[in-house]
Amino acid sequence: MAAKQERTFIAIKPDGVQRGLVGDIIKRFEQKGFRLVAMKFPPVIASEDLLKQHYIDLKDRPFYNGLVKYMGSGPVVAMVWEGLNVVKTGRVMLGETNPADSKPGTIRGDFCIEVGRNIIHGSDSVESANKEISLWFKPEELVSYQSCAFSWIYE
């Protein structure tokens, strides 16, 4: 079972932090059965350089500069979650990038209205998760442990 575990990077954006949604978002991941293995708390104000590296894949998009500016405008809670298929499942839990396309029950479907204020970022692949995790966390900031609930979550 341990070989199938993976990690994902989740960041609660400035709008999610300012709106007091950090606890609600963490609760959803914990209730699903995923393990929190790293978190920047208190929240951090990300540097422009870090954000440019983080969103490098979007650098040619017209919204890139605005996104980098917005993400640096307030505190961000950066986290690493671990579990079976956590990248794919985490993306489903987040909902669509555009909250108008997100189903009720998803984070964006329940808490967001506009795409520019969609409160949360989640890695879209294992490869991008590994890249994003290494940008935001040092290896020694990641913990490895087995939850006492492990056998109640996994077969």
JSON list of C-alpha atoms in Angstrom, two decimals:
[
{"chain": "A", "resi": 1, "resn": "MET", "atom": "CA", "xyz": [0.00, 0.00, 0.00]},
{"chain": "A", "resi": 2, "resn": "ALA", "atom": "CA", "xyz": [2.73, 2.52, 0.90]},
{"chain": "A", "resi": 3, "resn": "ALA", "atom": "CA", "xyz": [4.14, 2.39, -2.64]},
{"chain": "A", "resi": 4, "resn": "LYS", "atom": "CA", "xyz": [0.87, 3.79, -4.02]},
{"chain": "A", "resi": 5, "resn": "GLN", "atom": "CA", "xyz": [0.93, 6.82, -1.76]},
{"chain": "A", "resi": 6, "resn": "GLU", "atom": "CA", "xyz": [1.64, 10.19, -3.34]},
{"chain": "A", "resi": 7, "resn": "ARG", "atom": "CA", "xyz": [1.85, 13.81, -2.26]},
{"chain": "A", "resi": 8, "resn": "THR", "atom": "CA", "xyz": [0.19, 16.95, -3.55]},
{"chain": "A", "resi": 9, "resn": "PHE", "atom": "CA", "xyz": [0.69, 20.65, -3.00]},
{"chain": "A", "resi": 10, "resn": "ILE", "atom": "CA", "xyz": [-2.34, 22.64, -1.87]},
{"chain": "A", "resi": 11, "resn": "ALA", "atom": "CA", "xyz": [-2.26, 26.40, -1.25]},
{"chain": "A", "resi": 12, "resn": "ILE", "atom": "CA", "xyz": [-5.05, 28.43, 0.25]},
{"chain": "A", "resi": 13, "resn": "LYS", "atom": "CA", "xyz": [-4.86, 31.72, -1.63]},
{"chain": "A", "resi": 14, "resn": "PRO", "atom": "CA", "xyz": [-5.10, 35.18, -0.05]},
{"chain": "A", "resi": 15, "resn": "ASP", "atom": "CA", "xyz": [-8.88, 35.35, -0.55]},
{"chain": "A", "resi": 16, "resn": "GLY", "atom": "CA", "xyz": [-9.38, 32.02, 1.26]},
{"chain": "A", "resi": 17, "resn": "VAL", "atom": "CA", "xyz": [-7.16, 33.11, 4.17]},
{"chain": "A", "resi": 18, "resn": "GLN", "atom": "CA", "xyz": [-8.82, 36.53, 4.43]},
{"chain": "A", "resi": 19, "resn": "ARG", "atom": "CA", "xyz": [-12.29, 34.94, 4.40]},
{"chain": "A", "resi": 20, "resn": "GLY", "atom": "CA", "xyz": [-11.40, 32.58, 7.26]},
{"chain": "A", "resi": 21, "resn": "LEU", "atom": "CA", "xyz": [-11.77, 29.35, 5.25]},
{"chain": "A", "resi": 22, "resn": "VAL", "atom": "CA", "xyz": [-8.48, 27.70, 6.26]},
{"chain": "A", "resi": 23, "resn": "GLY", "atom": "CA", "xyz": [-10.04, 25.43, 8.88]},
{"chain": "A", "resi": 24, "resn": "ASP", "atom": "CA", "xyz": [-12.93, 24.40, 6.62]},
{"chain": "A", "resi": 25, "resn": "ILE", "atom": "CA", "xyz": [-10.53, 23.44, 3.83]},
{"chain": "A", "resi": 26, "resn": "ILE", "atom": "CA", "xyz": [-8.17, 21.50, 6.11]},
{"chain": "A", "resi": 27, "resn": "LYS", "atom": "CA", "xyz": [-11.17, 19.71, 7.62]},
{"chain": "A", "resi": 28, "resn": "ARG", "atom": "CA", "xyz": [-12.30, 18.47, 4.20]},
{"chain": "A", "resi": 29, "resn": "PHE", "atom": "CA", "xyz": [-8.91, 16.94, 3.43]},
{"chain": "A", "resi": 30, "resn": "GLU", "atom": "CA", "xyz": [-8.66, 15.37, 6.89]},
{"chain": "A", "resi": 31, "resn": "GLN", "atom": "CA", "xyz": [-12.19, 13.98, 6.71]},
{"chain": "A", "resi": 32, "resn": "LYS", "atom": "CA", "xyz": [-11.41, 12.42, 3.35]},
{"chain": "A", "resi": 33, "resn": "GLY", "atom": "CA", "xyz": [-8.57, 10.52, 5.01]},
{"chain": "A", "resi": 34, "resn": "PHE", "atom": "CA", "xyz": [-5.51, 12.35, 3.68]},
{"chain": "A", "resi": 35, "resn": "ARG", "atom": "CA", "xyz": [-2.52, 13.14, 5.91]},
{"chain": "A", "resi": 36, "resn": "LEU", "atom": "CA", "xyz": [-1.14, 16.64, 6.33]},
{"chain": "A", "resi": 37, "resn": "VAL", "atom": "CA", "xyz": [2.65, 16.25, 6.12]},
{"chain": "A", "resi": 38, "resn": "ALA", "atom": "CA", "xyz": [3.70, 19.91, 5.86]},
{"chain": "A", "resi": 39, "resn": "MET", "atom": "CA", "xyz": [2.16, 23.33, 6.32]},
{"chain": "A", "resi": 40, "resn": "LYS", "atom": "CA", "xyz": [3.38, 26.93, 6.33]},
{"chain": "A", "resi": 41, "resn": "PHE", "atom": "CA", "xyz": [1.55, 28.36, 9.32]},
{"chain": "A", "resi": 42, "resn": "PRO", "atom": "CA", "xyz": [1.27, 31.09, 10.22]},
{"chain": "A", "resi": 43, "resn": "PRO", "atom": "CA", "xyz": [0.53, 31.93, 6.59]},
{"chain": "A", "resi": 44, "resn": "VAL", "atom": "CA", "xyz": [3.33, 33.35, 4.47]},
{"chain": "A", "resi": 45, "resn": "ILE", "atom": "CA", "xyz": [3.50, 36.25, 2.05]},
{"chain": "A", "resi": 46, "resn": "ALA", "atom": "CA", "xyz": [5.08, 34.61, -0.99]},
{"chain": "A", "resi": 47, "resn": "SER", "atom": "CA", "xyz": [7.82, 36.49, -2.80]},
{"chain": "A", "resi": 48, "resn": "GLU", "atom": "CA", "xyz": [7.36, 37.57, -6.40]},
{"chain": "A", "resi": 49, "resn": "ASP", "atom": "CA", "xyz": [10.25, 35.30, -7.42]},
{"chain": "A", "resi": 50, "resn": "LEU", "atom": "CA", "xyz": [8.65, 32.25, -5.78]},
{"chain": "A", "resi": 51, "resn": "LEU", "atom": "CA", "xyz": [5.29, 32.97, -7.39]},
{"chain": "A", "resi": 52, "resn": "LYS", "atom": "CA", "xyz": [6.84, 33.49, -10.83]},
{"chain": "A", "resi": 53, "resn": "GLN", "atom": "CA", "xyz": [8.57, 30.11, -10.50]},
{"chain": "A", "resi": 54, "resn": "HIS", "atom": "CA", "xyz": [5.40, 28.49, -9.21]},
{"chain": "A", "resi": 55, "resn": "TYR", "atom": "CA", "xyz": [3.28, 29.73, -12.11]},
{"chain": "A", "resi": 56, "resn": "ILE", "atom": "CA", "xyz": [6.02, 29.54, -14.79]},
{"chain": "A", "resi": 57, "resn": "ASP", "atom": "CA", "xyz": [3.83, 27.27, -16.97]},
{"chain": "A", "resi": 58, "resn": "LEU", "atom": "CA", "xyz": [1.32, 30.14, -17.28]},
{"chain": "A", "resi": 59, "resn": "LYS", "atom": "CA", "xyz": [3.85, 32.87, -18.14]},
{"chain": "A", "resi": 60, "resn": "ASP", "atom": "CA", "xyz": [2.50, 33.34, -21.67]},
{"chain": "A", "resi": 61, "resn": "ARG", "atom": "CA", "xyz": [-1.11, 33.67, -20.55]},
{"chain": "A", "resi": 62, "resn": "PRO", "atom": "CA", "xyz": [-2.64, 37.17, -20.40]},
{"chain": "A", "resi": 63, "resn": "PHE", "atom": "CA", "xyz": [-3.58, 36.79, -16.72]},
{"chain": "A", "resi": 64, "resn": "TYR", "atom": "CA", "xyz": [-0.10, 35.72, -15.55]},
{"chain": "A", "resi": 65, "resn": "ASN", "atom": "CA", "xyz": [1.12, 39.07, -14.19]},
{"chain": "A", "resi": 66, "resn": "GLY", "atom": "CA", "xyz": [-2.17, 39.72, -12.42]},
{"chain": "A", "resi": 67, "resn": "LEU", "atom": "CA", "xyz": [-2.12, 36.25, -10.88]},
{"chain": "A", "resi": 68, "resn": "VAL", "atom": "CA", "xyz": [1.42, 36.70, -9.56]},
{"chain": "A", "resi": 69, "resn": "LYS", "atom": "CA", "xyz": [0.52, 40.12, -8.17]},
{"chain": "A", "resi": 70, "resn": "TYR", "atom": "CA", "xyz": [-2.67, 38.83, -6.55]},
{"chain": "A", "resi": 71, "resn": "MET", "atom": "CA", "xyz": [-0.98, 35.79, -4.99]},
{"chain": "A", "resi": 72, "resn": "GLY", "atom": "CA", "xyz": [1.59, 38.10, -3.40]},
{"chain": "A", "resi": 73, "resn": "SER", "atom": "CA", "xyz": [-1.04, 40.53, -2.12]},
{"chain": "A", "resi": 74, "resn": "GLY", "atom": "CA", "xyz": [-1.77, 38.64, 1.09]},
{"chain": "A", "resi": 75, "resn": "PRO", "atom": "CA", "xyz": [-1.06, 35.60, 3.19]},
{"chain": "A", "resi": 76, "resn": "VAL", "atom": "CA", "xyz": [-1.04, 32.09, 1.71]},
{"chain": "A", "resi": 77, "resn": "VAL", "atom": "CA", "xyz": [-1.27, 28.78, 3.60]},
{"chain": "A", "resi": 78, "resn": "ALA", "atom": "CA", "xyz": [0.94, 26.29, 1.74]},
{"chain": "A", "resi": 79, "resn": "MET", "atom": "CA", "xyz": [0.42, 22.60, 2.53]},
{"chain": "A", "resi": 80, "resn": "VAL", "atom": "CA", "xyz": [1.47, 19.13, 1.46]},
{"chain": "A", "resi": 81, "resn": "TRP", "atom": "CA", "xyz": [-1.08, 16.34, 1.71]},
{"chain": "A", "resi": 82, "resn": "GLU", "atom": "CA", "xyz": [-0.35, 12.64, 1.31]},
{"chain": "A", "resi": 83, "resn": "GLY", "atom": "CA", "xyz": [-2.51, 9.66, 0.40]},
{"chain": "A", "resi": 84, "resn": "LEU", "atom": "CA", "xyz": [-3.68, 7.28, -2.29]},
{"chain": "A", "resi": 85, "resn": "ASN", "atom": "CA", "xyz": [-4.43, 9.21, -5.51]},
{"chain": "A", "resi": 86, "resn": "VAL", "atom": "CA", "xyz": [-4.31, 12.48, -3.55]},
{"chain": "A", "resi": 87, "resn": "VAL", "atom": "CA", "xyz": [-3.47, 14.58, -6.63]},
{"chain": "A", "resi": 88, "resn": "LYS", "atom": "CA", "xyz": [-6.47, 13.47, -8.67]},
{"chain": "A", "resi": 89, "resn": "THR", "atom": "CA", "xyz": [-8.84, 13.29, -5.70]},
{"chain": "A", "resi": 90, "resn": "GLY", "atom": "CA", "xyz": [-7.65, 16.65, -4.41]},
{"chain": "A", "resi": 91, "resn": "ARG", "atom": "CA", "xyz": [-8.43, 18.26, -7.77]},
{"chain": "A", "resi": 92, "resn": "VAL", "atom": "CA", "xyz": [-11.92, 16.79, -7.69]},
{"chain": "A", "resi": 93, "resn": "MET", "atom": "CA", "xyz": [-12.40, 18.13, -4.16]},
{"chain": "A", "resi": 94, "resn": "LEU", "atom": "CA", "xyz": [-11.30, 21.62, -5.29]},
{"chain": "A", "resi": 95, "resn": "GLY", "atom": "CA", "xyz": [-13.74, 21.78, -8.20]},
{"chain": "A", "resi": 96, "resn": "GLU", "atom": "CA", "xyz": [-13.22, 23.50, -11.52]},
{"chain": "A", "resi": 97, "resn": "THR", "atom": "CA", "xyz": [-10.88, 26.49, -11.85]},
{"chain": "A", "resi": 98, "resn": "ASN", "atom": "CA", "xyz": [-13.93, 28.58, -12.70]},
{"chain": "A", "resi": 99, "resn": "PRO", "atom": "CA", "xyz": [-16.24, 28.35, -9.68]},
{"chain": "A", "resi": 100, "resn": "ALA", "atom": "CA", "xyz": [-19.28, 28.80, -11.96]},
{"chain": "A", "resi": 101, "resn": "ASP", "atom": "CA", "xyz": [-18.44, 25.38, -13.45]},
{"chain": "A", "resi": 102, "resn": "SER", "atom": "CA", "xyz": [-17.89, 23.74, -10.05]},
{"chain": "A", "resi": 103, "resn": "LYS", "atom": "CA", "xyz": [-20.42, 21.39, -8.53]},
{"chain": "A", "resi": 104, "resn": "PRO", "atom": "CA", "xyz": [-21.91, 22.00, -5.10]},
{"chain": "A", "resi": 105, "resn": "GLY", "atom": "CA", "xyz": [-19.96, 19.99, -2.54]},
{"chain": "A", "resi": 106, "resn": "THR", "atom": "CA", "xyz": [-16.60, 21.00, -3.98]},
{"chain": "A", "resi": 107, "resn": "ILE", "atom": "CA", "xyz": [-14.53, 23.68, -2.27]},
{"chain": "A", "resi": 108, "resn": "ARG", "atom": "CA", "xyz": [-14.91, 26.15, -5.12]},
{"chain": "A", "resi": 109, "resn": "GLY", "atom": "CA", "xyz": [-18.54, 25.17, -5.71]},
{"chain": "A", "resi": 110, "resn": "ASP", "atom": "CA", "xyz": [-19.37, 25.92, -2.09]},
{"chain": "A", "resi": 111, "resn": "PHE", "atom": "CA", "xyz": [-17.19, 28.96, -1.38]},
{"chain": "A", "resi": 112, "resn": "CYS", "atom": "CA", "xyz": [-16.43, 30.85, -4.64]},
{"chain": "A", "resi": 113, "resn": "ILE", "atom": "CA", "xyz": [-18.11, 32.96, -7.29]},
{"chain": "A", "resi": 114, "resn": "GLU", "atom": "CA", "xyz": [-15.38, 34.32, -9.59]},
{"chain": "A", "resi": 115, "resn": "VAL", "atom": "CA", "xyz": [-12.36, 32.65, -11.19]},
{"chain": "A", "resi": 116, "resn": "GLY", "atom": "CA", "xyz": [-10.00, 35.41, -10.00]},
{"chain": "A", "resi": 117, "resn": "ARG", "atom": "CA", "xyz": [-11.01, 34.66, -6.41]},
{"chain": "A", "resi": 118, "resn": "ASN", "atom": "CA", "xyz": [-11.17, 30.87, -6.41]},
{"chain": "A", "resi": 119, "resn": "ILE", "atom": "CA", "xyz": [-9.49, 30.55, -2.95]},
{"chain": "A", "resi": 120, "resn": "ILE", "atom": "CA", "xyz": [-7.31, 27.50, -3.55]},
{"chain": "A", "resi": 121, "resn": "HIS", "atom": "CA", "xyz": [-4.56, 26.01, -5.71]},
{"chain": "A", "resi": 122, "resn": "GLY", "atom": "CA", "xyz": [-3.94, 22.30, -6.13]},
{"chain": "A", "resi": 123, "resn": "SER", "atom": "CA", "xyz": [-1.30, 20.46, -8.14]},
{"chain": "A", "resi": 124, "resn": "ASP", "atom": "CA", "xyz": [-2.58, 19.04, -11.42]},
{"chain": "A", "resi": 125, "resn": "SER", "atom": "CA", "xyz": [-0.18, 16.09, -11.66]},
{"chain": "A", "resi": 126, "resn": "VAL", "atom": "CA", "xyz": [2.29, 14.15, -9.53]},
{"chain": "A", "resi": 127, "resn": "GLU", "atom": "CA", "xyz": [5.13, 15.80, -11.46]},
{"chain": "A", "resi": 128, "resn": "SER", "atom": "CA", "xyz": [3.85, 19.34, -10.83]},
{"chain": "A", "resi": 129, "resn": "ALA", "atom": "CA", "xyz": [3.18, 18.41, -7.19]},
{"chain": "A", "resi": 130, "resn": "ASN", "atom": "CA", "xyz": [6.80, 17.36, -6.73]},
{"chain": "A", "resi": 131, "resn": "LYS", "atom": "CA", "xyz": [8.00, 20.58, -8.38]},
{"chain": "A", "resi": 132, "resn": "GLU", "atom": "CA", "xyz": [5.68, 22.79, -6.32]},
{"chain": "A", "resi": 133, "resn": "ILE", "atom": "CA", "xyz": [6.49, 21.02, -3.07]},
{"chain": "A", "resi": 134, "resn": "SER", "atom": "CA", "xyz": [10.21, 21.54, -3.66]},
{"chain": "A", "resi": 135, "resn": "LEU", "atom": "CA", "xyz": [9.63, 25.26, -4.36]},
{"chain": "A", "resi": 136, "resn": "TRP", "atom": "CA", "xyz": [7.71, 25.88, -1.15]},
{"chain": "A", "resi": 137, "resn": "PHE", "atom": "CA", "xyz": [9.26, 23.38, 1.31]},
{"chain": "A", "resi": 138, "resn": "LYS", "atom": "CA", "xyz": [12.69, 22.11, 2.28]},
{"chain": "A", "resi": 139, "resn": "PRO", "atom": "CA", "xyz": [12.94, 18.30, 2.54]},
{"chain": "A", "resi": 140, "resn": "GLU", "atom": "CA", "xyz": [13.33, 18.49, 6.33]},
{"chain": "A", "resi": 141, "resn": "GLU", "atom": "CA", "xyz": [10.00, 20.34, 6.60]},
{"chain": "A", "resi": 142, "resn": "LEU", "atom": "CA", "xyz": [8.11, 17.29, 5.33]},
{"chain": "A", "resi": 143, "resn": "VAL", "atom": "CA", "xyz": [7.19, 14.68, 7.90]},
{"chain": "A", "resi": 144, "resn": "SER", "atom": "CA", "xyz": [6.57, 11.02, 7.26]},
{"chain": "A", "resi": 145, "resn": "TYR", "atom": "CA", "xyz": [4.26, 9.09, 9.54]},
{"chain": "A", "resi": 146, "resn": "GLN", "atom": "CA", "xyz": [1.44, 6.60, 9.48]},
{"chain": "A", "resi": 147, "resn": "SER", "atom": "CA", "xyz": [-1.81, 7.77, 10.99]},
{"chain": "A", "resi": 148, "resn": "CYS", "atom": "CA", "xyz": [-3.38, 5.58, 13.65]},
{"chain": "A", "resi": 149, "resn": "ALA", "atom": "CA", "xyz": [-6.49, 5.64, 11.41]},
{"chain": "A", "resi": 150, "resn": "PHE", "atom": "CA", "xyz": [-4.55, 4.19, 8.43]},
{"chain": "A", "resi": 151, "resn": "SER", "atom": "CA", "xyz": [-6.08, 0.71, 8.68]},
{"chain": "A", "resi": 152, "resn": "TRP", "atom": "CA", "xyz": [-9.54, 2.25, 8.95]},
{"chain": "A", "resi": 153, "resn": "ILE", "atom": "CA", "xyz": [-9.03, 4.21, 5.70]},
{"chain": "A", "resi": 154, "resn": "TYR", "atom": "CA", "xyz": [-7.04, 1.76, 3.56]},
{"chain": "A", "resi": 155, "resn": "GLU", "atom": "CA", "xyz": [-7.57, -1.96, 2.96]}
]
